[in-house]
């Protein structure tokens, strides 16, 4: 299979503009006759469904949640990037493009990333017009902050709840289209199969989660905006319900999964506290604007902290190792996520970790509190304020900036982060890999599109902070509404697709058998216990660092676990009823297959790049060692239960020079 | 710590529900939902039907989780969703009563799961700014006073969990509805259609069968995002202004 | 439905009626209290009786009083409708009642209101009905003959059970006002970060002082005059 990226000709900066102006359109009278299915109502799905509805298409939108507003985009904290250059600090579309390509360790498609950078500016305009309450300066204009891996302030934010506000904006736009009758909304419907007719995606089989009935939905094309697969690790910052099922069922119908091993481990999460833990909580990257990361220099100190004999406050300044500032003086605490995560792991592996499990480092705000306190005292005209006063004022400033995050930390850990340095550790957060798509965001299955985290296209091997929201909204608001026309303009003569077509019947029957099979196992172990075990394998062998030996072993372990799952899982209840355990079981079954594919992909990629760190390939200083000669390609996998087939899309870099990423 | 749980079990809306009592061995670092996970794992081990409850992000932002714990929506801790409530808020040997949100407008699905789609319909009635993609002007074209933006933000933080309805003795949805009315009415972008919006949203709220506000204030006290009933006053003003003081009718 | 009836039957419209009638009754209570305080003047009821005569014969006051009766009924009927609808909106009740996130008064406005209404019926029967229809002995001051309502009041307040009912009712009114006063402003949309604390404070003072002043009178009669 030849993978055609369909990147238009021309100079990088003009590709999108030119392409947009010359692409095929669907006339308004034809749009009314065309049905589109959008699965997922996060930033990408809701914005796409709303915009396609505005354009006049008949849209059917699906979410497994009880409301479109619950999609996991809601939990994004820090912000959204846009090349507005409102801060006059040298930002531009090109710089955002360049930062993203470099941050992604040169494993993304240039043209897609440039288009993303261009669209970023429109997103902010659109969201403000919708009433998204971004942070503002006293003059009433928009405020910005910095994020990792860049040296400009281009991140727009709404306290620590940017994702929530952006999602509510998209949800409201979607709600408007629902009330206008342009979008039909199906809550609590989970897509369980993709239906293809004559090779084209023509519909889905969805399970109505309230009554368990399988339902058929037909359309001229299908758009998947179903998010990432981070929950394959069991413990991640993803919501409990986030899953790969919709995307994976598409893979089983022939769609290709690209770069599945590219997963992002976020450096600042609240550490694991026990076996019962169900998920991990992110502490926004924005905290690294002001927090300093450190571990004790002496192992004895670290051990004393682990035993509870000392706390972070007992360690003298000289005995602290601010290892990010030491190793990466140019970017300091604001190095990209993959670099920061790996550095934390190295310190903890060396025995400098500070929580009882040994897996945590400090994120310390004492210096920021003092700095802000002095500055606030100065602006209040206080001369010679004492240390307590400075602290008090400083804490207030920090509270204004990060109050909700600090509060969340205290709720979870029971420790006051204003007084004690926070303890953090990396955790799975995002998946750069996803369904392979071309420039039009169309997968290799004609008529099947993938947006947002569900596709692989823009972040390469590592995503920069505040870029996920940007990509989701760019895809939904500003890319798919145009590019979908390339497919649909050829479909204007296709009458409505009938859900009575044989292909639907077959797919429905297949889905029913699958579910029945899960219920019929009637074993002894819970779905949750299998998921936990799968997650542990993937985390241990396909997590922050990977080796050929470990991966080979892990593949075997996942296989065995899968076998055990199908022999011994226990799913209570029946198919034809509200049954959350059955939903979970089907998702875990898919994670088992995906997990194996991740391992296969990680084994194939004999280099270290971005979030993919192979122990065999590192520089003497322990930095990732890329192999541009052999691995500058997108690994797109065709699923086969025994031997997945690799299809390569070679990446071309015409505009940036491939360099070793340096943040030193 | 040993906890005695009395949990509302109800197979579906047609059947009759009752409390079941369970013993759970928890630890104080667990979140409340993790304690419920422990309960469910033990039920599954006995091949029994686990307790259905809704949850998703477990970070207090998606608004999915919902339980009334000892009479309080989201439990005893102020400004906290159930998922962020930790067992350190309870004592060894405590008996905890867990009930679903109770309101006619939130019909029960199973056990602790209810249907909150009435909230979606209230937003669909008018909780948006009518702007199509691509129509926007530059984001900095309209300056908005920092405090105004901040007030609008406070209202916009609503997570749509429904605790306000669950807490209100009248099962009123005024806090939810007013949060969206207030968020948009305070911003220049939302002001344009604010008259139509408030009427449409209030009409829909009434049609859904929620109760009527009697200014009890339990909603504000139990709201995990601590949204103020100032927003309800603002909505009332907007509503009077729209129905009585303008020619707009919806 | 015309916009007016739609407005008045909407959730916010009904609240508005409660609020406006409530505020009217708040004002009325003050007027009523001023009249009652004349019972305390040590003139064997002269001031009070002349005032009562004026209040029952002045056409303007009479017209206003019909408005008053209407508003009391409207407030009561509307309150009962709200109560009914609100109970229906809850459906199944909670096994564990929530007593921490709201005040006693706010949760029990309907019950408090019902007690007040019962008291009003009794109160009107005792004084208003007898004043209008009944056999009130006349008394003459400076050539003007008026009904001696004072005598009836004194007689009523000499009975311990009536005093108890009266005082308890005043406490109930106090609780009703404690929530009702500030609630009326909130309903009108008058919630302001600078002024609302004053309104709330004023509400508390009002809800204590006014019922207290009312309650002192029967106690004064029972303990001071009788002995």
PDB file of N, CA and C in Angstrom, chain A residues 378-461:
ATOM      1  N   UNK A 378       7.009  46.068  46.808  1.00  0.00           N
ATOM      2  CA  UNK A 378       7.530  47.271  46.170  1.00  0.00           C
ATOM      3  C   UNK A 378       6.398  48.089  45.553  1.00  0.00           C
ATOM      4  N   UNK A 379       5.498  47.406  44.847  1.00  0.00           N
ATOM      5  CA  UNK A 379       4.424  48.170  44.190  1.00  0.00           C
ATOM      6  C   UNK A 379       3.411  48.694  45.200  1.00  0.00           C
ATOM      7  N   UNK A 380       3.384  48.084  46.387  1.00  0.00           N
ATOM      8  CA  UNK A 380       2.487  48.610  47.424  1.00  0.00           C
ATOM      9  C   UNK A 380       3.164  49.728  48.218  1.00  0.00           C
ATOM     10  N   UNK A 381       4.431  49.972  47.896  1.00  0.00           N
ATOM     11  CA  UNK A 381       5.156  51.037  48.586  1.00  0.00           C
ATOM     12  C   UNK A 381       5.611  50.648  49.985  1.00  0.00           C
ATOM     13  N   UNK A 382       5.743  49.320  50.238  1.00  0.00           N
ATOM     14  CA  UNK A 382       6.227  48.895  51.549  1.00  0.00           C
ATOM     15  C   UNK A 382       7.754  48.870  51.514  1.00  0.00           C
ATOM     16  N   UNK A 383       8.371  49.659  52.388  1.00  0.00           N
ATOM     17  CA  UNK A 383       9.824  49.628  52.453  1.00  0.00           C
ATOM     18  C   UNK A 383      10.239  48.702  53.575  1.00  0.00           C
ATOM     19  N   UNK A 384      11.296  47.967  53.361  1.00  0.00           N
ATOM     20  CA  UNK A 384      11.806  47.006  54.345  1.00  0.00           C
ATOM     21  C   UNK A 384      10.722  46.084  54.924  1.00  0.00           C
ATOM     22  N   UNK A 385       9.984  45.425  54.083  1.00  0.00           N
ATOM     23  CA  UNK A 385       9.005  44.477  54.641  1.00  0.00           C
ATOM     24  C   UNK A 385       9.755  43.282  55.249  1.00  0.00           C
ATOM     25  N   UNK A 386       9.219  42.694  56.310  1.00  0.00           N
ATOM     26  CA  UNK A 386       9.896  41.530  56.883  1.00  0.00           C
ATOM     27  C   UNK A 386       9.599  40.270  56.054  1.00  0.00           C
ATOM     28  N   UNK A 387      10.322  39.207  56.377  1.00  0.00           N
ATOM     29  CA  UNK A 387      10.228  37.991  55.567  1.00  0.00           C
ATOM     30  C   UNK A 387       8.813  37.425  55.560  1.00  0.00           C
ATOM     31  N   UNK A 388       8.145  37.503  56.717  1.00  0.00           N
ATOM     32  CA  UNK A 388       6.787  36.959  56.805  1.00  0.00           C
ATOM     33  C   UNK A 388       5.846  37.720  55.881  1.00  0.00           C
ATOM     34  N   UNK A 389       6.013  39.041  55.849  1.00  0.00           N
ATOM     35  CA  UNK A 389       5.161  39.869  55.003  1.00  0.00           C
ATOM     36  C   UNK A 389       5.394  39.540  53.523  1.00  0.00           C
ATOM     37  N   UNK A 390       6.671  39.398  53.180  1.00  0.00           N
ATOM     38  CA  UNK A 390       7.018  39.077  51.791  1.00  0.00           C
ATOM     39  C   UNK A 390       6.384  37.745  51.399  1.00  0.00           C
ATOM     40  N   UNK A 391       6.483  36.782  52.314  1.00  0.00           N
ATOM     41  CA  UNK A 391       5.896  35.467  52.057  1.00  0.00           C
ATOM     42  C   UNK A 391       4.402  35.573  51.832  1.00  0.00           C
ATOM     43  N   UNK A 392       3.777  36.326  52.713  1.00  0.00           N
ATOM     44  CA  UNK A 392       2.319  36.466  52.646  1.00  0.00           C
ATOM     45  C   UNK A 392       1.908  37.068  51.297  1.00  0.00           C
ATOM     46  N   UNK A 393       2.601  38.151  50.919  1.00  0.00           N
ATOM     47  CA  UNK A 393       2.260  38.800  49.654  1.00  0.00           C
ATOM     48  C   UNK A 393       2.563  37.874  48.474  1.00  0.00           C
ATOM     49  N   UNK A 394       3.696  37.190  48.577  1.00  0.00           N
ATOM     50  CA  UNK A 394       4.100  36.290  47.501  1.00  0.00           C
ATOM     51  C   UNK A 394       3.118  35.144  47.324  1.00  0.00           C
ATOM     52  N   UNK A 395       2.663  34.600  48.452  1.00  0.00           N
ATOM     53  CA  UNK A 395       1.706  33.493  48.370  1.00  0.00           C
ATOM     54  C   UNK A 395       0.426  33.946  47.683  1.00  0.00           C
ATOM     55  N   UNK A 396       0.087  35.215  47.948  1.00  0.00           N
ATOM     56  CA  UNK A 396      -1.132  35.741  47.333  1.00  0.00           C
ATOM     57  C   UNK A 396      -0.995  35.785  45.811  1.00  0.00           C
ATOM     58  N   UNK A 397       0.162  36.249  45.348  1.00  0.00           N
ATOM     59  CA  UNK A 397       0.379  36.326  43.900  1.00  0.00           C
ATOM     60  C   UNK A 397       0.338  34.922  43.291  1.00  0.00           C
ATOM     61  N   UNK A 398       1.013  33.991  43.962  1.00  0.00           N
ATOM     62  CA  UNK A 398       1.030  32.619  43.443  1.00  0.00           C
ATOM     63  C   UNK A 398      -0.390  32.053  43.431  1.00  0.00           C
ATOM     64  N   UNK A 399      -1.154  32.410  44.442  1.00  0.00           N
ATOM     65  CA  UNK A 399      -2.537  31.935  44.490  1.00  0.00           C
ATOM     66  C   UNK A 399      -3.351  32.475  43.316  1.00  0.00           C
ATOM     67  N   UNK A 400      -3.130  33.755  43.008  1.00  0.00           N
ATOM     68  CA  UNK A 400      -3.854  34.339  41.868  1.00  0.00           C
ATOM     69  C   UNK A 400      -3.529  33.576  40.582  1.00  0.00           C
ATOM     70  N   UNK A 401      -2.253  33.172  40.454  1.00  0.00           N
ATOM     71  CA  UNK A 401      -1.844  32.539  39.203  1.00  0.00           C
ATOM     72  C   UNK A 401      -2.238  31.065  39.132  1.00  0.00           C
ATOM     73  N   UNK A 402      -2.060  30.368  40.244  1.00  0.00           N
ATOM     74  CA  UNK A 402      -2.212  28.910  40.190  1.00  0.00           C
ATOM     75  C   UNK A 402      -3.151  28.375  41.266  1.00  0.00           C
ATOM     76  N   UNK A 403      -3.955  29.259  41.840  1.00  0.00           N
ATOM     77  CA  UNK A 403      -4.761  28.883  42.997  1.00  0.00           C
ATOM     78  C   UNK A 403      -5.474  27.552  42.878  1.00  0.00           C
ATOM     79  N   UNK A 404      -6.158  27.342  41.737  1.00  0.00           N
ATOM     80  CA  UNK A 404      -6.965  26.123  41.644  1.00  0.00           C
ATOM     81  C   UNK A 404      -6.099  24.868  41.583  1.00  0.00           C
ATOM     82  N   UNK A 405      -4.887  25.018  41.008  1.00  0.00           N
ATOM     83  CA  UNK A 405      -3.996  23.860  40.942  1.00  0.00           C
ATOM     84  C   UNK A 405      -3.465  23.513  42.324  1.00  0.00           C
ATOM     85  N   UNK A 406      -3.107  24.558  43.081  1.00  0.00           N
ATOM     86  CA  UNK A 406      -2.599  24.328  44.431  1.00  0.00           C
ATOM     87  C   UNK A 406      -3.672  23.686  45.305  1.00  0.00           C
ATOM     88  N   UNK A 407      -4.880  24.168  45.104  1.00  0.00           N
ATOM     89  CA  UNK A 407      -6.009  23.639  45.868  1.00  0.00           C
ATOM     90  C   UNK A 407      -6.215  22.154  45.547  1.00  0.00           C
ATOM     91  N   UNK A 408      -6.125  21.851  44.260  1.00  0.00           N
ATOM     92  CA  UNK A 408      -6.325  20.471  43.832  1.00  0.00           C
ATOM     93  C   UNK A 408      -5.230  19.590  44.435  1.00  0.00           C
ATOM     94  N   UNK A 409      -3.996  20.103  44.421  1.00  0.00           N
ATOM     95  CA  UNK A 409      -2.883  19.338  44.981  1.00  0.00           C
ATOM     96  C   UNK A 409      -3.143  19.039  46.453  1.00  0.00           C
ATOM     97  N   UNK A 410      -3.580  20.057  47.155  1.00  0.00           N
ATOM     98  CA  UNK A 410      -3.806  19.869  48.589  1.00  0.00           C
ATOM     99  C   UNK A 410      -4.944  18.885  48.848  1.00  0.00           C
ATOM    100  N   UNK A 411      -5.992  18.960  48.023  1.00  0.00           N
ATOM    101  CA  UNK A 411      -7.110  18.027  48.197  1.00  0.00           C
ATOM    102  C   UNK A 411      -6.651  16.586  48.032  1.00  0.00           C
ATOM    103  N   UNK A 412      -5.777  16.367  47.070  1.00  0.00           N
ATOM    104  CA  UNK A 412      -5.385  14.995  46.767  1.00  0.00           C
ATOM    105  C   UNK A 412      -4.346  14.480  47.747  1.00  0.00           C
ATOM    106  N   UNK A 413      -3.359  15.329  48.057  1.00  0.00           N
ATOM    107  CA  UNK A 413      -2.251  14.825  48.871  1.00  0.00           C
ATOM    108  C   UNK A 413      -2.410  15.139  50.349  1.00  0.00           C
ATOM    109  N   UNK A 414      -3.240  16.133  50.665  1.00  0.00           N
ATOM    110  CA  UNK A 414      -3.372  16.537  52.055  1.00  0.00           C
ATOM    111  C   UNK A 414      -2.205  17.402  52.529  1.00  0.00           C
ATOM    112  N   UNK A 415      -1.345  17.834  51.583  1.00  0.00           N
ATOM    113  CA  UNK A 415      -0.210  18.695  51.954  1.00  0.00           C
ATOM    114  C   UNK A 415      -0.386  20.094  51.382  1.00  0.00           C
ATOM    115  N   UNK A 416       0.067  21.084  52.124  1.00  0.00           N
ATOM    116  CA  UNK A 416      -0.086  22.468  51.685  1.00  0.00           C
ATOM    117  C   UNK A 416       1.102  22.884  50.814  1.00  0.00           C
ATOM    118  N   UNK A 417       0.874  23.036  49.514  1.00  0.00           N
ATOM    119  CA  UNK A 417       1.997  23.312  48.612  1.00  0.00           C
ATOM    120  C   UNK A 417       2.555  24.725  48.736  1.00  0.00           C
ATOM    121  N   UNK A 418       1.861  25.604  49.465  1.00  0.00           N
ATOM    122  CA  UNK A 418       2.431  26.941  49.685  1.00  0.00           C
ATOM    123  C   UNK A 418       3.581  26.857  50.686  1.00  0.00           C
ATOM    124  N   UNK A 419       3.475  25.867  51.582  1.00  0.00           N
ATOM    125  CA  UNK A 419       4.490  25.736  52.629  1.00  0.00           C
ATOM    126  C   UNK A 419       5.539  24.676  52.263  1.00  0.00           C
ATOM    127  N   UNK A 420       5.044  23.507  51.807  1.00  0.00           N
ATOM    128  CA  UNK A 420       5.953  22.406  51.487  1.00  0.00           C
ATOM    129  C   UNK A 420       6.110  22.336  49.976  1.00  0.00           C
ATOM    130  N   UNK A 421       7.328  22.061  49.497  1.00  0.00           N
ATOM    131  CA  UNK A 421       7.454  21.890  48.047  1.00  0.00           C
ATOM    132  C   UNK A 421       6.572  20.735  47.563  1.00  0.00           C
ATOM    133  N   UNK A 422       5.987  20.941  46.379  1.00  0.00           N
ATOM    134  CA  UNK A 422       5.156  19.876  45.801  1.00  0.00           C
ATOM    135  C   UNK A 422       6.017  18.677  45.446  1.00  0.00           C
ATOM    136  N   UNK A 423       5.409  17.496  45.495  1.00  0.00           N
ATOM    137  CA  UNK A 423       6.084  16.311  44.980  1.00  0.00           C
ATOM    138  C   UNK A 423       5.414  15.939  43.666  1.00  0.00           C
ATOM    139  N   UNK A 424       6.251  15.715  42.667  1.00  0.00           N
ATOM    140  CA  UNK A 424       5.696  15.382  41.356  1.00  0.00           C
ATOM    141  C   UNK A 424       6.456  14.218  40.745  1.00  0.00           C
ATOM    142  N   UNK A 425       5.820  13.580  39.772  1.00  0.00           N
ATOM    143  CA  UNK A 425       6.497  12.524  39.030  1.00  0.00           C
ATOM    144  C   UNK A 425       5.832  12.417  37.662  1.00  0.00           C
ATOM    145  N   UNK A 426       6.590  11.977  36.667  1.00  0.00           N
ATOM    146  CA  UNK A 426       5.995  11.872  35.326  1.00  0.00           C
ATOM    147  C   UNK A 426       4.858  10.835  35.262  1.00  0.00           C
ATOM    148  N   UNK A 427       3.927  11.096  34.380  1.00  0.00           N
ATOM    149  CA  UNK A 427       2.835  10.146  34.138  1.00  0.00           C
ATOM    150  C   UNK A 427       2.362  10.285  32.699  1.00  0.00           C
ATOM    151  N   UNK A 428       1.762   9.224  32.210  1.00  0.00           N
ATOM    152  CA  UNK A 428       1.270   9.214  30.835  1.00  0.00           C
ATOM    153  C   UNK A 428       0.183  10.264  30.669  1.00  0.00           C
ATOM    154  N   UNK A 429       0.263  11.001  29.576  1.00  0.00           N
ATOM    155  CA  UNK A 429      -0.607  12.157  29.459  1.00  0.00           C
ATOM    156  C   UNK A 429      -1.268  12.281  28.095  1.00  0.00           C
ATOM    157  N   UNK A 430      -0.542  11.932  27.056  1.00  0.00           N
ATOM    158  CA  UNK A 430      -1.030  12.212  25.704  1.00  0.00           C
ATOM    159  C   UNK A 430      -0.398  11.209  24.754  1.00  0.00           C
ATOM    160  N   UNK A 431      -1.085  10.955  23.659  1.00  0.00           N
ATOM    161  CA  UNK A 431      -0.498  10.055  22.690  1.00  0.00           C
ATOM    162  C   UNK A 431      -0.367  10.783  21.359  1.00  0.00           C
ATOM    163  N   UNK A 432       0.870  10.900  20.921  1.00  0.00           N
ATOM    164  CA  UNK A 432       1.110  11.584  19.642  1.00  0.00           C
ATOM    165  C   UNK A 432       0.699  10.680  18.477  1.00  0.00           C
ATOM    166  N   UNK A 433       0.856   9.383  18.686  1.00  0.00           N
ATOM    167  CA  UNK A 433       0.455   8.450  17.644  1.00  0.00           C
ATOM    168  C   UNK A 433      -1.055   8.444  17.485  1.00  0.00           C
ATOM    169  N   UNK A 434      -1.503   7.833  16.395  1.00  0.00           N
ATOM    170  CA  UNK A 434      -2.948   7.778  16.160  1.00  0.00           C
ATOM    171  C   UNK A 434      -3.210   7.305  14.752  1.00  0.00           C
ATOM    172  N   UNK A 435      -4.451   7.442  14.318  1.00  0.00           N
ATOM    173  CA  UNK A 435      -4.789   6.970  12.977  1.00  0.00           C
ATOM    174  C   UNK A 435      -3.995   7.755  11.946  1.00  0.00           C
ATOM    175  N   UNK A 436      -3.477   7.028  10.973  1.00  0.00           N
ATOM    176  CA  UNK A 436      -2.728   7.707   9.911  1.00  0.00           C
ATOM    177  C   UNK A 436      -3.709   8.519   9.067  1.00  0.00           C
ATOM    178  N   UNK A 437      -3.352   9.773   8.796  1.00  0.00           N
ATOM    179  CA  UNK A 437      -4.192  10.619   7.935  1.00  0.00           C
ATOM    180  C   UNK A 437      -3.303  11.354   6.939  1.00  0.00           C
ATOM    181  N   UNK A 438      -3.905  11.724   5.835  1.00  0.00           N
ATOM    182  CA  UNK A 438      -3.161  12.538   4.865  1.00  0.00           C
ATOM    183  C   UNK A 438      -3.385  14.016   5.188  1.00  0.00           C
ATOM    184  N   UNK A 439      -2.983  14.860   4.268  1.00  0.00           N
ATOM    185  CA  UNK A 439      -3.102  16.309   4.502  1.00  0.00           C
ATOM    186  C   UNK A 439      -4.564  16.732   4.709  1.00  0.00           C
ATOM    187  N   UNK A 440      -5.476  15.963   4.098  1.00  0.00           N
ATOM    188  CA  UNK A 440      -6.905  16.278   4.253  1.00  0.00           C
ATOM    189  C   UNK A 440      -7.487  15.720   5.541  1.00  0.00           C
ATOM    190  N   UNK A 441      -6.664  15.094   6.355  1.00  0.00           N
ATOM    191  CA  UNK A 441      -7.077  14.415   7.585  1.00  0.00           C
ATOM    192  C   UNK A 441      -7.919  13.181   7.271  1.00  0.00           C
ATOM    193  N   UNK A 442      -7.756  12.666   6.080  1.00  0.00           N
ATOM    194  CA  UNK A 442      -8.470  11.454   5.678  1.00  0.00           C
ATOM    195  C   UNK A 442      -7.555  10.254   5.878  1.00  0.00           C
ATOM    196  N   UNK A 443      -8.093   9.200   6.455  1.00  0.00           N
ATOM    197  CA  UNK A 443      -7.286   7.994   6.663  1.00  0.00           C
ATOM    198  C   UNK A 443      -7.130   7.269   5.339  1.00  0.00           C
ATOM    199  N   UNK A 444      -6.483   6.127   5.374  1.00  0.00           N
ATOM    200  CA  UNK A 444      -6.351   5.359   4.140  1.00  0.00           C
ATOM    201  C   UNK A 444      -7.672   4.727   3.716  1.00  0.00           C
ATOM    202  N   UNK A 445      -8.671   4.745   4.616  1.00  0.00           N
ATOM    203  CA  UNK A 445     -10.013   4.283   4.233  1.00  0.00           C
ATOM    204  C   UNK A 445     -10.763   5.488   3.668  1.00  0.00           C
ATOM    205  N   UNK A 446     -11.118   5.479   2.405  1.00  0.00           N
ATOM    206  CA  UNK A 446     -11.803   6.652   1.834  1.00  0.00           C
ATOM    207  C   UNK A 446     -13.068   6.990   2.614  1.00  0.00           C
ATOM    208  N   UNK A 447     -13.235   8.276   2.904  1.00  0.00           N
ATOM    209  CA  UNK A 447     -14.427   8.698   3.627  1.00  0.00           C
ATOM    210  C   UNK A 447     -14.308   8.576   5.130  1.00  0.00           C
ATOM    211  N   UNK A 448     -13.166   8.112   5.616  1.00  0.00           N
ATOM    212  CA  UNK A 448     -12.969   8.053   7.063  1.00  0.00           C
ATOM    213  C   UNK A 448     -11.912   9.085   7.441  1.00  0.00           C
ATOM    214  N   UNK A 449     -12.316  10.026   8.300  1.00  0.00           N
ATOM    215  CA  UNK A 449     -11.418  11.099   8.697  1.00  0.00           C
ATOM    216  C   UNK A 449     -11.088  10.973  10.185  1.00  0.00           C
ATOM    217  N   UNK A 450      -9.932  11.494  10.564  1.00  0.00           N
ATOM    218  CA  UNK A 450      -9.576  11.467  11.984  1.00  0.00           C
ATOM    219  C   UNK A 450      -9.014  12.827  12.390  1.00  0.00           C
ATOM    220  N   UNK A 451      -9.529  13.335  13.508  1.00  0.00           N
ATOM    221  CA  UNK A 451      -9.133  14.670  13.966  1.00  0.00           C
ATOM    222  C   UNK A 451      -8.577  14.623  15.384  1.00  0.00           C
ATOM    223  N   UNK A 452      -7.852  15.669  15.715  1.00  0.00           N
ATOM    224  CA  UNK A 452      -7.403  15.841  17.091  1.00  0.00           C
ATOM    225  C   UNK A 452      -6.426  14.765  17.521  1.00  0.00           C
ATOM    226  N   UNK A 453      -6.504  14.414  18.794  1.00  0.00           N
ATOM    227  CA  UNK A 453      -5.549  13.439  19.335  1.00  0.00           C
ATOM    228  C   UNK A 453      -5.694  12.081  18.643  1.00  0.00           C
ATOM    229  N   UNK A 454      -6.854  11.834  18.066  1.00  0.00           N
ATOM    230  CA  UNK A 454      -7.082  10.539  17.419  1.00  0.00           C
ATOM    231  C   UNK A 454      -6.206  10.340  16.193  1.00  0.00           C
ATOM    232  N   UNK A 455      -5.727  11.425  15.567  1.00  0.00           N
ATOM    233  CA  UNK A 455      -4.818  11.224  14.441  1.00  0.00           C
ATOM    234  C   UNK A 455      -3.378  11.424  14.901  1.00  0.00           C
ATOM    235  N   UNK A 456      -2.451  11.217  14.000  1.00  0.00           N
ATOM    236  CA  UNK A 456      -1.039  11.233  14.410  1.00  0.00           C
ATOM    237  C   UNK A 456      -0.324  12.486  13.964  1.00  0.00           C
ATOM    238  N   UNK A 457      -1.008  13.391  13.274  1.00  0.00           N
ATOM    239  CA  UNK A 457      -0.303  14.212  12.289  1.00  0.00           C
ATOM    240  C   UNK A 457       0.651  15.294  12.759  1.00  0.00           C
ATOM    241  N   UNK A 458       0.404  15.974  13.853  1.00  0.00           N
ATOM    242  CA  UNK A 458       1.093  17.249  14.031  1.00  0.00           C
ATOM    243  C   UNK A 458       2.211  17.292  15.059  1.00  0.00           C
ATOM    244  N   UNK A 459       2.261  16.322  15.950  1.00  0.00           N
ATOM    245  CA  UNK A 459       3.171  16.510  17.081  1.00  0.00           C
ATOM    246  C   UNK A 459       4.414  15.647  17.032  1.00  0.00           C
ATOM    247  N   UNK A 460       4.560  14.873  15.980  1.00  0.00           N
ATOM    248  CA  UNK A 460       5.761  14.073  15.839  1.00  0.00           C
ATOM    249  C   UNK A 460       5.941  13.127  16.995  1.00  0.00           C
ATOM    250  N   UNK A 461       7.148  13.157  17.577  1.00  0.00           N
ATOM    251  CA  UNK A 461       7.460  12.210  18.639  1.00  0.00           C
ATOM    252  C   UNK A 461       7.265  12.816  20.023  1.00  0.00           C
TER     253      UNK A 461
END
